[in-house]
GROMACS .gro file of C-alpha atoms in nm:
model
  259
    1UNK     CA    1  -4.328   1.407  -3.781
    2UNK     CA    2  -4.378   1.756  -3.639
    3UNK     CA    3  -4.234   1.641  -3.305
    4UNK     CA    4  -3.934   1.489  -3.479
    5UNK     CA    5  -3.861   1.814  -3.667
    6UNK     CA    6  -3.902   2.018  -3.350
    7UNK     CA    7  -3.667   1.785  -3.162
    8UNK     CA    8  -3.411   1.811  -3.440
    9UNK     CA    9  -3.421   2.191  -3.420
   10UNK     CA   10  -3.373   2.180  -3.045
   11UNK     CA   11  -3.076   1.942  -3.077
   12UNK     CA   12  -2.914   2.161  -3.341
   13UNK     CA   13  -2.975   2.474  -3.133
   14UNK     CA   14  -2.830   2.311  -2.823
   15UNK     CA   15  -2.526   2.188  -3.014
   16UNK     CA   16  -2.466   2.535  -3.156
   17UNK     CA   17  -2.499   2.694  -2.813
   18UNK     CA   18  -2.265   2.435  -2.661
   19UNK     CA   19  -2.003   2.482  -2.931
   20UNK     CA   20  -2.006   2.858  -2.876
   21UNK     CA   21  -1.959   2.817  -2.499
   22UNK     CA   22  -1.689   2.549  -2.498
   23UNK     CA   23  -1.401   2.763  -2.635
   24UNK     CA   24  -1.463   3.022  -2.364
   25UNK     CA   25  -1.417   2.764  -2.089
   26UNK     CA   26  -1.119   2.612  -2.265
   27UNK     CA   27  -0.954   2.955  -2.282
   28UNK     CA   28  -0.993   2.996  -1.908
   29UNK     CA   29  -0.780   2.690  -1.830
   30UNK     CA   30  -0.416   2.768  -1.753
   31UNK     CA   31  -0.142   2.505  -1.789
   32UNK     CA   32   0.161   2.536  -1.564
   33UNK     CA   33   0.483   2.336  -1.595
   34UNK     CA   34   0.659   2.351  -1.257
   35UNK     CA   35   0.958   2.190  -1.088
   36UNK     CA   36   0.861   1.887  -0.877
   37UNK     CA   37   0.974   2.059  -0.556
   38UNK     CA   38   0.681   2.300  -0.602
   39UNK     CA   39   0.413   2.029  -0.605
   40UNK     CA   40   0.246   2.093  -0.270
   41UNK     CA   41   0.265   2.472  -0.277
   42UNK     CA   42   0.146   2.507  -0.636
   43UNK     CA   43  -0.146   2.268  -0.590
   44UNK     CA   44  -0.263   2.470  -0.290
   45UNK     CA   45  -0.225   2.799  -0.478
   46UNK     CA   46  -0.418   2.657  -0.773
   47UNK     CA   47  -0.703   2.553  -0.542
   48UNK     CA   48  -0.720   2.901  -0.390
   49UNK     CA   49  -0.720   3.062  -0.733
   50UNK     CA   50  -0.993   2.831  -0.864
   51UNK     CA   51  -1.213   2.901  -0.562
   52UNK     CA   52  -1.175   3.276  -0.609
   53UNK     CA   53  -1.196   3.305  -0.987
   54UNK     CA   54  -1.344   2.982  -1.121
   55UNK     CA   55  -1.039   2.943  -1.347
   56UNK     CA   56  -0.901   2.591  -1.355
   57UNK     CA   57  -0.534   2.503  -1.387
   58UNK     CA   58  -0.354   2.198  -1.518
   59UNK     CA   59  -0.028   2.126  -1.337
   60UNK     CA   60   0.262   1.924  -1.476
   61UNK     CA   61   0.538   1.853  -1.225
   62UNK     CA   62   0.876   1.705  -1.316
   63UNK     CA   63   1.245   1.787  -1.323
   64UNK     CA   64   1.308   2.140  -1.453
   65UNK     CA   65   1.519   1.995  -1.735
   66UNK     CA   66   1.245   1.757  -1.848
   67UNK     CA   67   0.988   2.036  -1.852
   68UNK     CA   68   1.221   2.277  -2.033
   69UNK     CA   69   1.287   2.026  -2.309
   70UNK     CA   70   0.916   1.955  -2.344
   71UNK     CA   71   0.837   2.327  -2.375
   72UNK     CA   72   1.113   2.369  -2.633
   73UNK     CA   73   0.955   2.088  -2.834
   74UNK     CA   74   0.614   2.254  -2.830
   75UNK     CA   75   0.441   2.107  -2.524
   76UNK     CA   76   0.120   2.302  -2.445
   77UNK     CA   77   0.242   2.493  -2.141
   78UNK     CA   78   0.133   2.848  -2.060
   79UNK     CA   79   0.368   2.918  -1.768
   80UNK     CA   80   0.703   2.763  -1.674
   81UNK     CA   81   0.839   2.769  -1.319
   82UNK     CA   82   1.195   2.632  -1.302
   83UNK     CA   83   1.405   2.530  -1.001
   84UNK     CA   84   1.711   2.702  -1.143
   85UNK     CA   85   1.816   2.968  -1.390
   86UNK     CA   86   2.005   2.732  -1.620
   87UNK     CA   87   1.694   2.565  -1.758
   88UNK     CA   88   1.507   2.894  -1.781
   89UNK     CA   89   1.804   3.026  -1.980
   90UNK     CA   90   1.768   2.722  -2.205
   91UNK     CA   91   1.403   2.786  -2.301
   92UNK     CA   92   1.476   3.154  -2.361
   93UNK     CA   93   1.768   3.059  -2.585
   94UNK     CA   94   1.528   2.833  -2.778
   95UNK     CA   95   1.307   3.136  -2.839
   96UNK     CA   96   0.994   2.981  -2.688
   97UNK     CA   97   0.930   3.226  -2.401
   98UNK     CA   98   0.778   3.572  -2.370
   99UNK     CA   99   1.089   3.791  -2.357
  100UNK     CA  100   0.951   4.036  -2.099
  101UNK     CA  101   0.792   3.791  -1.856
  102UNK     CA  102   1.091   3.644  -1.669
  103UNK     CA  103   1.079   3.703  -1.295
  104UNK     CA  104   1.286   3.563  -1.009
  105UNK     CA  105   1.004   3.439  -0.790
  106UNK     CA  106   1.143   3.212  -0.515
  107UNK     CA  107   1.451   3.093  -0.331
  108UNK     CA  108   1.528   2.768  -0.151
  109UNK     CA  109   1.803   2.597   0.046
  110UNK     CA  110   1.968   2.256   0.048
  111UNK     CA  111   1.960   2.013   0.341
  112UNK     CA  112   2.064   1.659   0.421
  113UNK     CA  113   1.784   1.428   0.532
  114UNK     CA  114   1.769   1.084   0.690
  115UNK     CA  115   1.486   0.847   0.786
  116UNK     CA  116   1.332   0.921   1.125
  117UNK     CA  117   1.495   0.596   1.249
  118UNK     CA  118   1.848   0.710   1.159
  119UNK     CA  119   2.066   0.697   1.474
  120UNK     CA  120   2.216   1.045   1.437
  121UNK     CA  121   2.012   1.364   1.461
  122UNK     CA  122   2.293   1.589   1.348
  123UNK     CA  123   2.568   1.527   1.094
  124UNK     CA  124   2.874   1.750   1.065
  125UNK     CA  125   2.955   1.784   0.698
  126UNK     CA  126   3.316   1.870   0.623
  127UNK     CA  127   3.611   1.727   0.427
  128UNK     CA  128   3.685   1.468   0.696
  129UNK     CA  129   3.331   1.323   0.704
  130UNK     CA  130   3.321   0.951   0.619
  131UNK     CA  131   3.022   0.929   0.385
  132UNK     CA  132   3.054   0.555   0.323
  133UNK     CA  133   3.038   0.480   0.694
  134UNK     CA  134   2.744   0.716   0.744
  135UNK     CA  135   2.551   0.545   0.464
  136UNK     CA  136   2.599   0.199   0.618
  137UNK     CA  137   2.585   0.007   0.292
  138UNK     CA  138   2.322   0.224   0.121
  139UNK     CA  139   2.358   0.526  -0.105
  140UNK     CA  140   2.330   0.904  -0.093
  141UNK     CA  141   2.007   1.003  -0.268
  142UNK     CA  142   1.985   1.318  -0.474
  143UNK     CA  143   1.865   1.438  -0.812
  144UNK     CA  144   2.082   1.327  -1.100
  145UNK     CA  145   2.354   1.596  -1.130
  146UNK     CA  146   2.349   1.551  -1.508
  147UNK     CA  147   2.012   1.719  -1.545
  148UNK     CA  148   1.826   1.774  -1.214
  149UNK     CA  149   1.883   2.115  -1.048
  150UNK     CA  150   1.889   1.970  -0.694
  151UNK     CA  151   2.158   1.728  -0.809
  152UNK     CA  152   2.359   2.008  -0.964
  153UNK     CA  153   2.348   2.207  -0.642
  154UNK     CA  154   2.445   1.892  -0.451
  155UNK     CA  155   2.745   1.826  -0.675
  156UNK     CA  156   2.866   2.185  -0.652
  157UNK     CA  157   2.828   2.183  -0.274
  158UNK     CA  158   3.010   1.853  -0.225
  159UNK     CA  159   3.290   1.969  -0.454
  160UNK     CA  160   3.337   2.287  -0.252
  161UNK     CA  161   3.324   2.092   0.074
  162UNK     CA  162   3.591   1.852  -0.049
  163UNK     CA  163   3.356   1.551  -0.052
  164UNK     CA  164   3.264   1.496  -0.417
  165UNK     CA  165   3.531   1.238  -0.497
  166UNK     CA  166   3.415   1.026  -0.204
  167UNK     CA  167   3.044   1.080  -0.269
  168UNK     CA  168   3.018   1.038  -0.647
  169UNK     CA  169   3.037   0.654  -0.658
  170UNK     CA  170   2.785   0.633  -0.372
  171UNK     CA  171   2.509   0.842  -0.531
  172UNK     CA  172   2.155   0.720  -0.593
  173UNK     CA  173   2.062   0.944  -0.887
  174UNK     CA  174   1.690   1.018  -0.898
  175UNK     CA  175   1.497   1.166  -1.192
  176UNK     CA  176   1.381   1.455  -0.973
  177UNK     CA  177   1.416   1.579  -0.618
  178UNK     CA  178   1.092   1.414  -0.500
  179UNK     CA  179   1.228   1.083  -0.626
  180UNK     CA  180   1.539   1.134  -0.412
  181UNK     CA  181   1.323   1.215  -0.110
  182UNK     CA  182   1.119   0.896  -0.167
  183UNK     CA  183   1.435   0.683  -0.159
  184UNK     CA  184   1.513   0.816   0.188
  185UNK     CA  185   1.153   0.780   0.304
  186UNK     CA  186   1.163   0.411   0.206
  187UNK     CA  187   1.506   0.377   0.373
  188UNK     CA  188   1.656   0.255   0.047
  189UNK     CA  189   1.904   0.538   0.103
  190UNK     CA  190   1.993   0.639   0.457
  191UNK     CA  191   2.089   0.991   0.357
  192UNK     CA  192   1.976   1.230   0.089
  193UNK     CA  193   2.040   1.587  -0.023
  194UNK     CA  194   1.717   1.764  -0.114
  195UNK     CA  195   1.560   2.106  -0.089
  196UNK     CA  196   1.455   2.216   0.256
  197UNK     CA  197   1.099   2.262   0.130
  198UNK     CA  198   1.082   1.893   0.033
  199UNK     CA  199   1.213   1.783   0.370
  200UNK     CA  200   0.951   1.992   0.549
  201UNK     CA  201   0.654   1.826   0.373
  202UNK     CA  202   0.768   1.473   0.457
  203UNK     CA  203   0.666   1.302   0.781
  204UNK     CA  204   0.913   1.019   0.727
  205UNK     CA  205   1.245   1.204   0.726
  206UNK     CA  206   1.436   1.442   0.948
  207UNK     CA  207   1.686   1.713   0.863
  208UNK     CA  208   2.030   1.614   0.992
  209UNK     CA  209   2.231   1.898   0.835
  210UNK     CA  210   2.180   2.234   0.669
  211UNK     CA  211   2.411   2.262   0.368
  212UNK     CA  212   2.610   2.589   0.376
  213UNK     CA  213   2.463   2.831   0.122
  214UNK     CA  214   2.817   2.951   0.051
  215UNK     CA  215   2.897   2.609  -0.097
  216UNK     CA  216   2.673   2.652  -0.403
  217UNK     CA  217   2.520   2.921  -0.620
  218UNK     CA  218   2.190   3.066  -0.493
  219UNK     CA  219   1.891   2.836  -0.542
  220UNK     CA  220   1.643   3.048  -0.734
  221UNK     CA  221   1.311   2.973  -0.904
  222UNK     CA  222   1.241   3.193  -1.207
  223UNK     CA  223   0.894   3.204  -1.365
  224UNK     CA  224   0.800   3.309  -1.718
  225UNK     CA  225   0.516   3.293  -1.969
  226UNK     CA  226   0.551   3.079  -2.280
  227UNK     CA  227   0.569   3.270  -2.609
  228UNK     CA  228   0.233   3.357  -2.766
  229UNK     CA  229   0.047   3.245  -2.452
  230UNK     CA  230  -0.001   3.589  -2.295
  231UNK     CA  231  -0.380   3.585  -2.293
  232UNK     CA  232  -0.565   3.742  -2.002
  233UNK     CA  233  -0.623   3.419  -1.804
  234UNK     CA  234  -0.251   3.335  -1.819
  235UNK     CA  235  -0.135   3.685  -1.725
  236UNK     CA  236  -0.382   3.694  -1.435
  237UNK     CA  237  -0.250   3.367  -1.289
  238UNK     CA  238   0.111   3.474  -1.349
  239UNK     CA  239   0.039   3.790  -1.150
  240UNK     CA  240  -0.142   3.592  -0.881
  241UNK     CA  241   0.178   3.393  -0.822
  242UNK     CA  242   0.333   3.720  -0.707
  243UNK     CA  243   0.038   3.823  -0.486
  244UNK     CA  244   0.034   3.823  -0.107
  245UNK     CA  245  -0.194   3.518  -0.101
  246UNK     CA  246   0.048   3.312  -0.309
  247UNK     CA  247   0.350   3.446  -0.121
  248UNK     CA  248   0.193   3.337   0.208
  249UNK     CA  249   0.153   2.982   0.073
  250UNK     CA  250   0.508   2.967  -0.061
  251UNK     CA  251   0.640   3.094   0.271
  252UNK     CA  252   0.436   2.837   0.461
  253UNK     CA  253   0.611   2.563   0.264
  254UNK     CA  254   0.954   2.706   0.342
  255UNK     CA  255   1.036   2.900   0.025
  256UNK     CA  256   1.195   3.240   0.028
  257UNK     CA  257   1.015   3.492  -0.194
  258UNK     CA  258   1.173   3.759  -0.414
  259UNK     CA  259   0.945   4.062  -0.403
   0.00000   0.00000   0.00000
């Protein structure tokens, strides 16, 4: 009987101690919603940060539009990193972001990719280019221009290059830029327009053209903290994204960095 009572006290004491510790660890976890094009770089940065601080991160990667809508509807994000300003504008207009936390963190560029087996190593993109012939019965992969930033940049570029009317019916519209890249990797589409950073992480595609930056608005990646989420762990990681260590990783993956 005495042993049973003693054991009960120990169990209760342990449970009380555990319950007092758990919230501390939970508070140290930071949740980041980031554009799919940031997958490799952000995962590496998160690993570095965890090794140095012990703070864990939860990453959610998807189209910037998908993430923005989720945040607006109350998804449990702490930090949002968008692939364009439009969707960052959207979450600020919805009143769900910390008003003073917006920062233009990164830049990117647009390229045309093809499978390694594609016969041409260089494609000249101008108004006289025959897209249908170049695609040889397949489609031009890109993010859906209706909601994916990479697709929006693609549409704007093709319009300014005099190619949109020819290209529009030939598009393979992916849910995000990594989906477009995958279509080219599997040779379901012989050409795709994606970010340069995505092309550089793939071993199955080659860059056949750099899209003129003058043909579209600048590709910028703003970052901001979600409203009422400015606790110390979140602010520390937000600041780490702007540190030399993080900048070196972003640069390694081909991003430009706004300092």
